[in-house]
Coordinates of C-alpha atoms and ligand atoms in Angstrom, one line a residue:
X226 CA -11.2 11.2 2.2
X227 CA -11.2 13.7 -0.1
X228 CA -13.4 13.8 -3.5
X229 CA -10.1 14.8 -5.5
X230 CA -8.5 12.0 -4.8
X231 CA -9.7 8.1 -5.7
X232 CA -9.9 5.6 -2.6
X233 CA -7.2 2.8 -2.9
X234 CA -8.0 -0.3 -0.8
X235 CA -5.4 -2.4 -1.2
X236 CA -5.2 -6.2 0.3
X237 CA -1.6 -7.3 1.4
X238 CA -1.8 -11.3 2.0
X239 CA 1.6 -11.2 3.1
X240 CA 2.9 -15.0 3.2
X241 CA -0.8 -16.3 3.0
X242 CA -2.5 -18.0 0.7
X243 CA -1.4 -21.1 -2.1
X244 CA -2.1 -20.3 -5.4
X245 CA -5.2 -22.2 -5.6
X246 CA -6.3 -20.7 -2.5
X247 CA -5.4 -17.4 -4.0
X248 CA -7.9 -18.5 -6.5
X249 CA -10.6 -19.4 -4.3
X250 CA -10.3 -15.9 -2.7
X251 CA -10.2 -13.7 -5.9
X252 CA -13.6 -15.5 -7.3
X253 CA -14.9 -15.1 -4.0
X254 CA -14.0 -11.1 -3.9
X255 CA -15.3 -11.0 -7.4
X256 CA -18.5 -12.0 -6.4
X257 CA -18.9 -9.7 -3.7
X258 CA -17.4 -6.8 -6.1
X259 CA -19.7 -7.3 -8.7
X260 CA -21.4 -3.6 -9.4
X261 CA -18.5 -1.8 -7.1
X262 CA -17.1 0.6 -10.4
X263 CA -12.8 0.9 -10.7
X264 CA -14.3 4.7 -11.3
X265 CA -15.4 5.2 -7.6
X266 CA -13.0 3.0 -5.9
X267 CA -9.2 1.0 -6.4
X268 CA -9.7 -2.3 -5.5
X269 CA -6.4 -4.2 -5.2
X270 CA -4.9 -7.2 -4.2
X271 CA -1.2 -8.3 -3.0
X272 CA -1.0 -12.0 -3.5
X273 CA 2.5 -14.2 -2.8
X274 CA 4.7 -14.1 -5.8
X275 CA 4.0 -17.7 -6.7
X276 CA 0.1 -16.9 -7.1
X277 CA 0.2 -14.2 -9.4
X278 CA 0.2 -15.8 -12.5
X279 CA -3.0 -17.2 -11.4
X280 CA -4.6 -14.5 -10.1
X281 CA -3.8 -12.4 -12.8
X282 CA -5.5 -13.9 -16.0
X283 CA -8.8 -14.2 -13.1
X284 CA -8.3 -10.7 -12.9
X285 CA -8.7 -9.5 -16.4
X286 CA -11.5 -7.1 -16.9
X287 CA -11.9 -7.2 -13.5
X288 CA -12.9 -4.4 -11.0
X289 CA -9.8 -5.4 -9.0
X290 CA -6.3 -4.7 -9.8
X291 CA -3.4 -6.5 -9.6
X292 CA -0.2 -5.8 -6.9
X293 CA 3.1 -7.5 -5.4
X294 CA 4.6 -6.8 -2.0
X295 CA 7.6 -6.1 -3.5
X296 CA 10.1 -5.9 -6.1
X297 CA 13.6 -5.7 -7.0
X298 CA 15.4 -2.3 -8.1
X299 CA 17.6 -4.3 -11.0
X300 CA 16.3 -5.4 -14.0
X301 CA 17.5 -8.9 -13.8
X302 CA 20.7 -10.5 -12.5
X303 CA 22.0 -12.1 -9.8
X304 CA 20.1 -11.9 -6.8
X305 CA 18.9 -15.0 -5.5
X306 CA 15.1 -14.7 -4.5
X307 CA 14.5 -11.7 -5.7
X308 CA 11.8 -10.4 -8.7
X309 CA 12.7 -7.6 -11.2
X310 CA 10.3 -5.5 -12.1
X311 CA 9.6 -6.3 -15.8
X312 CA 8.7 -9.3 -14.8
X313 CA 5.5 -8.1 -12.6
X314 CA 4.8 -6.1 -15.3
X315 CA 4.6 -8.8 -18.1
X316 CA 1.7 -10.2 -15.3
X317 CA 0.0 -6.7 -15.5
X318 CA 0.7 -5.9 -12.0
X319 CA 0.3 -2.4 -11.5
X320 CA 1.2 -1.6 -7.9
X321 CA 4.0 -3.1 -5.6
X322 CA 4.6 -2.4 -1.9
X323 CA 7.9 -1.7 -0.9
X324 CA 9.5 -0.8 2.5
X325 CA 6.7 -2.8 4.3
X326 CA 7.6 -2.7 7.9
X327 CA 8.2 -6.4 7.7
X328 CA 10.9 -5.9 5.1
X329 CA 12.2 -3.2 7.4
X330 CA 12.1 -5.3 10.7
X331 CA 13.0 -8.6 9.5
X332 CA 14.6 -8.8 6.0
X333 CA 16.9 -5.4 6.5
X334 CA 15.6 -3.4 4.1
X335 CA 16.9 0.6 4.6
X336 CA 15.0 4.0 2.9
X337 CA 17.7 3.7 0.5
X338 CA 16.9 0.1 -0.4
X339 CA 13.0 1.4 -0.3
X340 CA 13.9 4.7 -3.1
X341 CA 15.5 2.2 -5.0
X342 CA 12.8 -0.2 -5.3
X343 CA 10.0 2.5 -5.7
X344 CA 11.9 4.1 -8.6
X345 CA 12.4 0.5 -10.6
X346 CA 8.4 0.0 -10.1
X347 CA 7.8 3.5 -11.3
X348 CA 10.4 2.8 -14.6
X349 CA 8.2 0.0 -15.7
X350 CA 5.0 1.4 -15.2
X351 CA 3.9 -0.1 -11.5
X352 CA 2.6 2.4 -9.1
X353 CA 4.6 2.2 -5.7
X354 CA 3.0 2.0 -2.4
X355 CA 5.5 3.6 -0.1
X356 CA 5.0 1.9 3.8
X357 CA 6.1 4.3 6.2
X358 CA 5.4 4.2 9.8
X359 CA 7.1 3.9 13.7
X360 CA 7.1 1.4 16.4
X361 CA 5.7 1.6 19.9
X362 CA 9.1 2.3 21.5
X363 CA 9.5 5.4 18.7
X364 CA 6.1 6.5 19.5
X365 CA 6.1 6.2 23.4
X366 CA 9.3 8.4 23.0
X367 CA 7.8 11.0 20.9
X368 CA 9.4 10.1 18.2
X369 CA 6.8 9.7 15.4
X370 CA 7.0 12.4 13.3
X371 CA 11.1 12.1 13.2
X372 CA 10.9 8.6 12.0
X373 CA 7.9 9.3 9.7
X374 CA 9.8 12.7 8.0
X375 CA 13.6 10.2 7.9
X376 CA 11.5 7.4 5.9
X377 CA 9.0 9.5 3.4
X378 CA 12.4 11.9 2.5
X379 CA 14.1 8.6 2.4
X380 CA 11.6 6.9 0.1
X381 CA 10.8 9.9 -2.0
X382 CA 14.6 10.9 -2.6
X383 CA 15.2 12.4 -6.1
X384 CA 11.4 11.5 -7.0
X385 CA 10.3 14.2 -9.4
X386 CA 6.8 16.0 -9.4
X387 CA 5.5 14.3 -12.3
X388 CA 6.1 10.3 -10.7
X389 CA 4.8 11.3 -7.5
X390 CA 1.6 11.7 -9.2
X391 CA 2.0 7.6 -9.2
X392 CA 3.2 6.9 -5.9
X393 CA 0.6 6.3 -3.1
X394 CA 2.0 6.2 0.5
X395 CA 0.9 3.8 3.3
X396 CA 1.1 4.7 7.1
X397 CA 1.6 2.0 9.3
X398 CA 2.2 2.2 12.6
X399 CA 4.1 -1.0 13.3
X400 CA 2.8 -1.2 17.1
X401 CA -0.9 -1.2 15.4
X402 CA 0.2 -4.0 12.4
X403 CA -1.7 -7.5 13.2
X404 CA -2.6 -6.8 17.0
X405 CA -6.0 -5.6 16.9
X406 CA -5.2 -2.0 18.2
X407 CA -6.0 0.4 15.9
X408 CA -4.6 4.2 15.7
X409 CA -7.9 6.2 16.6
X410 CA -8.8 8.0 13.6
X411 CA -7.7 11.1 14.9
X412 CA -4.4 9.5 15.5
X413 CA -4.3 8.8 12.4
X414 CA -5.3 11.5 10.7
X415 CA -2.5 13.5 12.7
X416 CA 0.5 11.7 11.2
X417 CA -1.7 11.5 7.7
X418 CA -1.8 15.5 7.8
X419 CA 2.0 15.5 8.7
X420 CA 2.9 13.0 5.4
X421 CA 0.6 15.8 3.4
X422 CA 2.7 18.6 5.2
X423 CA 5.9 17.0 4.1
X424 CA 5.3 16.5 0.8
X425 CA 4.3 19.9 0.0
X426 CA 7.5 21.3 1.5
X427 CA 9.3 18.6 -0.7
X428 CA 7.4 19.4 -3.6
X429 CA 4.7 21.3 -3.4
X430 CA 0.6 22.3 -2.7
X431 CA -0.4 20.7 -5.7
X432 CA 1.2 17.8 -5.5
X433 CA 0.5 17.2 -1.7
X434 CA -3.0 17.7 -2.7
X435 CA -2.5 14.5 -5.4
X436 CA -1.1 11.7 -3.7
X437 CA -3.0 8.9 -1.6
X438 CA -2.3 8.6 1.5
X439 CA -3.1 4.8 2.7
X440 CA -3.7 4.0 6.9
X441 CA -2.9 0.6 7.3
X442 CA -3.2 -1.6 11.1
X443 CA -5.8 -4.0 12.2
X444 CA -8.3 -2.5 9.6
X445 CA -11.7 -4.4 9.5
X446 CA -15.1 -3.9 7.8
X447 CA -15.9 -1.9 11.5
X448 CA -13.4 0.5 11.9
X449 CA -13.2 1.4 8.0
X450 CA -15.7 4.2 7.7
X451 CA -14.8 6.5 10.8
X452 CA -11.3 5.5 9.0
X453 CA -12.1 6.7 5.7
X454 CA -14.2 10.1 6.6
X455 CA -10.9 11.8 8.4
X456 CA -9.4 14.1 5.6
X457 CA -6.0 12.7 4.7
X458 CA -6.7 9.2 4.8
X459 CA -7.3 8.1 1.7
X460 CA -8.0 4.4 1.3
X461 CA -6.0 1.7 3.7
X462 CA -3.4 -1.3 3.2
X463 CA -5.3 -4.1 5.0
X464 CA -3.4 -7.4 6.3
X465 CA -5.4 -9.9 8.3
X466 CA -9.2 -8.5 7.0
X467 CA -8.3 -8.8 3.6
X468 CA -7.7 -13.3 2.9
X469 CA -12.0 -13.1 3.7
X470 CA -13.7 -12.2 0.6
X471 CA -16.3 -10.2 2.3
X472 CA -14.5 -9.0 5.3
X473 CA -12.7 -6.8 2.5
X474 CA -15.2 -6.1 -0.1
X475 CA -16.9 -4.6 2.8
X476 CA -14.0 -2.5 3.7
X477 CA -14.0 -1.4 0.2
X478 CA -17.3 -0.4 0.3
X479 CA -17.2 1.5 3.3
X480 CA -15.4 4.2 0.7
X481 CA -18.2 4.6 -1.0
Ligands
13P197 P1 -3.2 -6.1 9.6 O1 -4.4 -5.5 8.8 O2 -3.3 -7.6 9.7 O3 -3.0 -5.4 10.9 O4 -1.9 -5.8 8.7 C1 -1.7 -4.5 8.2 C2 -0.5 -4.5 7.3 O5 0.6 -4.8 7.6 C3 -0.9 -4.3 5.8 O6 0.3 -4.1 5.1

């Protein structure tokens, strides 16, 4: 981490959790929150679509903000199953992944699909958080930082300066995503510095310097802190750790 820059934490439930139990979870993170300051840390949680109604009128005045793991690039029409951005907003969402390697894998979504996305969220006031990262196969070949640099230009394509002051970016490496192996830090930190590198060439120092840069893979309350002290790795995207209120109020602390 980096004192110029605010630790994000941000909870992805994925296809967990009814609204109710969405419910049950928020109080319980609430609780275990309760003296963590927004100033210090971002605290934010990814429920389903169908439980953030709910969670969102828990959530006001709260020390935890409100995300979606996705959203649509239109602002309404026809396309079945989708959600348009103006309608996360009207729930005070402020964040939505897009481009999760999920999406990627099994729903088809491309970089150009991803830039799309990112650039509704950003229209309507909803801070992007870019997933990015390769699969075992890509790594093993040495193939990391090629499929890293196609998916961040991808992403980022025609972003100005300005919005990528409200983008945060999330490396995950998909062979580390809900198996229990975690990069090493140093790991890590590698491709982190890489992201950083790339961004100032795209842009430039100052900006690089700006953006959060999010690990994400099998990150738990024990592996958060040696996590969080490497330099570029400013907050995480947490899966499995983050549907147990103090599993992830404790991975939020460790940023403090
Ligand atoms: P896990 O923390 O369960 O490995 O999931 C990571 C992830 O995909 C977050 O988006």
């Amino acid at each position: 981490m980096n004192s110029n820059r605010k630790p994000i934490i941000a909870g992805n439930w994925k296809m967990y959790k009814t609204a109710s139990e969405a419910l049950a979870l928020v109080n319980g993170l609430k609780s275990e929150l309760v003296g963590v300051r927004d100033s210090d840390v971002e605290a934010v949680v990814c429920p389903p679509f169908t439980a953030l109604y709910a969670v969102s009128t828990l959530l006001q005045e709260s020390n935890i903000q409100l995300g979606a793991q996705n959203v649509h690039w239109e602002k309404e029409g026809a396309f079945t199953g989708e959600i348009a951005a103006p309608m996360l907003k009207e729930l005070a969402v402020r964040y939505a992944i897009v481009g999760h390697s999920e999406r990627r894998q099994f729903f088809g979504e491309t970089n150009e699909g991803v830039n799309k996305r990112a650039k509704a969220a950003l229209a309507n006031g909803i801070r992007p958080i870019i997933c990015v990262g390769e699969m075992l196969a890509q790594r093993e070949a040495g193939q990391t930082e090629a499929v890293v640099r196609d998916q961040v230009t991808g992403g980022l394509a025609g972003f100005t300066k300005d919005a990528m002051l409200d983008v945060v970016i999330a490396y995950e490496p998909v062979w580390a995503i809900g198996t229990g192996k975690t990069a090493t830090p140093a790991q890590a930190q590698e491709v982190h510095a890489f992201i950083r590198e790339l961004l100032a060439a795209m842009f430039d120092s100052v900006v690089a310097a700006k953006v959060r840069i999010q690990y994400g893979g099998s990150v738990k309350a024990a592996n958060a802190k040696e996590l969080m002290s490497q330099a570029d790795i400013d907050g995480a995207l947490v899966g499995g750790a983050s549907l147990e209120p103090k599993g992830f109020a404790d991975i939020i602390k460790a940023t403090l």
